[in-house]
């Protein structure tokens, strides 16, 4: 009887691959979790492409994941109640953040830590407008004039 032997490296690769499938390890899920943990904290909206430099300080805060999931708050200090928007967020794919509530319809943003300065202390968000009025709804919420179809904004991390 002829016995066929598999190289040990191939056997190890097959065992690791099978263990990964069985354990449910999803590298996409872990990347999304890492991206969200990198966003947790308070960010100052430094620039919005439709208006240039902001006169008032507007902050976007991502809260640590809790029992109700991931959440955000939009803050403007010039008001009695600084919270001008809040809701849940998720990261459906790597580099995409969805504000699932807080607006009439979900807002879908792509984000990139490599822009504007390539560090984890800044991030560029670009609104992927799916319906007319998404950009305007966001601008109205943060108190900026303008009539825009899309928004590109740079955020700078604030020290917590």
CSV table of C-alpha atoms in Angstrom, one decimal:
chain,number,residue,atom,x,y,z
A,1,UNK,CA,0.0,0.0,0.0
A,2,UNK,CA,1.3,3.4,-1.0
A,3,UNK,CA,1.1,6.2,1.6
A,4,UNK,CA,1.2,9.8,0.5
A,5,UNK,CA,2.8,12.3,2.9
A,6,UNK,CA,2.0,15.9,2.9
A,7,UNK,CA,4.7,18.5,3.7
A,8,UNK,CA,4.4,19.7,7.3
A,9,UNK,CA,4.1,23.4,6.1
A,10,UNK,CA,1.1,22.5,4.0
A,11,UNK,CA,-0.5,20.6,6.9
A,12,UNK,CA,0.1,23.6,9.2
A,13,UNK,CA,-1.4,26.0,6.7
A,14,UNK,CA,-4.5,23.8,6.3
A,15,UNK,CA,-5.0,23.5,10.1
A,16,UNK,CA,-4.6,27.3,10.6
A,17,UNK,CA,-7.0,28.0,7.8
A,18,UNK,CA,-9.6,25.6,9.1
A,19,UNK,CA,-9.2,27.0,12.7
A,20,UNK,CA,-9.7,30.5,11.4
A,21,UNK,CA,-12.9,29.5,9.6
A,22,UNK,CA,-14.2,27.6,12.6
A,23,UNK,CA,-13.4,30.4,15.0
A,24,UNK,CA,-15.3,32.9,12.8
A,25,UNK,CA,-12.3,35.2,12.6
A,26,UNK,CA,-13.1,38.0,10.1
A,27,UNK,CA,-10.1,40.3,9.3
A,28,UNK,CA,-12.6,42.8,7.9
A,29,UNK,CA,-14.5,42.9,11.2
A,30,UNK,CA,-11.2,43.4,13.2
A,31,UNK,CA,-10.1,46.2,10.8
A,32,UNK,CA,-13.5,47.9,11.2
A,33,UNK,CA,-13.2,47.6,15.0
A,34,UNK,CA,-9.7,49.0,14.9
A,35,UNK,CA,-10.8,51.9,12.8
A,36,UNK,CA,-13.7,52.7,15.1
A,37,UNK,CA,-11.4,52.5,18.2
A,38,UNK,CA,-9.1,55.0,16.3
A,39,UNK,CA,-12.0,57.4,15.9
A,40,UNK,CA,-13.2,57.2,19.5
A,41,UNK,CA,-12.7,60.6,21.1
A,42,UNK,CA,-13.4,64.2,20.3
A,43,UNK,CA,-12.5,65.7,16.9
A,44,UNK,CA,-12.6,69.4,16.0
A,45,UNK,CA,-14.0,70.0,12.5
A,46,UNK,CA,-11.2,72.2,11.1
A,47,UNK,CA,-12.2,72.6,7.5
A,48,UNK,CA,-15.4,72.0,5.5
A,49,UNK,CA,-14.8,72.4,1.7
A,50,UNK,CA,-17.9,74.4,1.0
A,51,UNK,CA,-17.2,77.1,3.5
A,52,UNK,CA,-13.5,77.1,4.3
A,53,UNK,CA,-12.4,77.6,7.9
A,54,UNK,CA,-15.1,77.4,10.5
A,55,UNK,CA,-15.8,80.5,12.6
A,56,UNK,CA,-17.4,78.5,15.5
A,57,UNK,CA,-15.8,75.5,17.0
A,58,UNK,CA,-17.7,72.4,15.9
A,59,UNK,CA,-16.8,69.1,17.3
A,60,UNK,CA,-17.6,65.5,16.3
A,61,UNK,CA,-17.3,63.1,19.1
A,62,UNK,CA,-17.3,59.3,18.7
A,63,UNK,CA,-18.2,57.5,21.9
A,64,UNK,CA,-16.7,54.2,23.2
A,65,UNK,CA,-18.8,51.3,22.1
A,66,UNK,CA,-21.4,50.5,24.8
A,67,UNK,CA,-24.5,48.5,25.4
A,68,UNK,CA,-26.3,50.4,22.7
A,69,UNK,CA,-23.5,50.1,20.2
A,70,UNK,CA,-21.4,52.8,18.6
A,71,UNK,CA,-22.5,56.4,18.8
A,72,UNK,CA,-21.6,60.0,17.8
A,73,UNK,CA,-22.4,63.5,19.1
A,74,UNK,CA,-22.1,66.8,17.2
A,75,UNK,CA,-21.2,69.6,19.6
A,76,UNK,CA,-21.3,73.4,19.2
A,77,UNK,CA,-20.2,75.4,22.3
A,78,UNK,CA,-22.1,78.6,21.3
A,79,UNK,CA,-25.5,77.1,22.4
A,80,UNK,CA,-27.0,76.5,25.8
A,81,UNK,CA,-27.1,72.8,25.0
A,82,UNK,CA,-24.0,72.1,23.0
A,83,UNK,CA,-25.3,68.9,21.5
A,84,UNK,CA,-26.8,69.6,18.1
A,85,UNK,CA,-26.9,66.1,16.9
A,86,UNK,CA,-26.5,62.5,18.1
A,87,UNK,CA,-27.1,59.0,17.0
A,88,UNK,CA,-25.7,55.6,16.3
A,89,UNK,CA,-22.9,54.9,13.8
A,90,UNK,CA,-21.5,51.8,12.3
A,91,UNK,CA,-18.7,50.9,9.9
A,92,UNK,CA,-20.2,48.6,7.3
A,93,UNK,CA,-17.0,48.3,5.4
A,94,UNK,CA,-13.4,49.4,6.0
A,95,UNK,CA,-13.0,53.1,5.6
A,96,UNK,CA,-16.8,53.8,5.5
A,97,UNK,CA,-18.8,55.2,8.4
A,98,UNK,CA,-22.6,55.4,8.5
A,99,UNK,CA,-24.5,57.8,10.8
A,100,UNK,CA,-27.5,55.5,11.0
A,101,UNK,CA,-29.7,58.0,12.8
A,102,UNK,CA,-29.8,61.6,13.9
A,103,UNK,CA,-30.8,62.8,10.4
A,104,UNK,CA,-33.8,62.1,8.2
A,105,UNK,CA,-31.8,59.5,6.4
A,106,UNK,CA,-28.5,57.8,7.2
A,107,UNK,CA,-25.4,59.7,6.1
A,108,UNK,CA,-22.6,57.6,4.6
A,109,UNK,CA,-19.0,58.9,4.9
A,110,UNK,CA,-15.8,57.6,3.6
A,111,UNK,CA,-12.8,58.4,5.8
A,112,UNK,CA,-9.1,58.3,5.5
A,113,UNK,CA,-6.5,58.8,8.2
A,114,UNK,CA,-3.8,59.4,5.5
A,115,UNK,CA,-5.5,62.7,4.7
A,116,UNK,CA,-4.9,65.5,5.4
A,117,UNK,CA,-1.6,64.8,7.3
A,118,UNK,CA,-1.1,61.1,7.5
A,119,UNK,CA,-1.4,60.6,11.2
A,120,UNK,CA,-4.0,59.3,13.6
A,121,UNK,CA,-4.5,62.9,14.8
A,122,UNK,CA,-6.3,64.0,11.7
A,123,UNK,CA,-8.8,62.4,9.4
A,124,UNK,CA,-10.7,63.4,6.2
A,125,UNK,CA,-14.3,62.6,5.9
A,126,UNK,CA,-16.1,62.8,2.5
A,127,UNK,CA,-19.9,62.5,2.4
A,128,UNK,CA,-21.2,60.0,-0.2
A,129,UNK,CA,-24.4,61.8,-0.9
A,130,UNK,CA,-27.1,59.3,-1.7
A,131,UNK,CA,-30.1,61.5,-1.6
A,132,UNK,CA,-30.6,65.2,-2.4
A,133,UNK,CA,-30.3,67.2,0.8
A,134,UNK,CA,-27.9,65.0,2.7
A,135,UNK,CA,-25.1,67.6,2.6
A,136,UNK,CA,-27.5,70.5,3.3
A,137,UNK,CA,-28.9,68.7,6.3
A,138,UNK,CA,-25.5,68.2,7.8
A,139,UNK,CA,-24.5,71.8,7.1
A,140,UNK,CA,-27.7,73.1,8.7
A,141,UNK,CA,-27.1,70.9,11.8
A,142,UNK,CA,-23.6,72.4,12.4
A,143,UNK,CA,-24.8,75.9,11.6
A,144,UNK,CA,-23.0,76.6,8.4
A,145,UNK,CA,-24.6,78.4,5.4
A,146,UNK,CA,-24.2,77.2,1.9
A,147,UNK,CA,-25.8,75.1,-0.7
A,148,UNK,CA,-23.7,72.0,-1.3
A,149,UNK,CA,-24.1,68.7,-3.0
A,150,UNK,CA,-21.2,67.1,-1.3
A,151,UNK,CA,-19.0,67.7,1.8
A,152,UNK,CA,-15.3,67.0,2.4
A,153,UNK,CA,-14.1,67.9,5.8
A,154,UNK,CA,-10.9,67.6,7.8
A,155,UNK,CA,-11.0,66.8,11.5
A,156,UNK,CA,-8.2,67.3,14.0
A,157,UNK,CA,-8.1,65.2,17.2
A,158,UNK,CA,-8.5,67.1,20.4
A,159,UNK,CA,-6.8,66.1,23.6
A,160,UNK,CA,-9.2,64.3,25.8
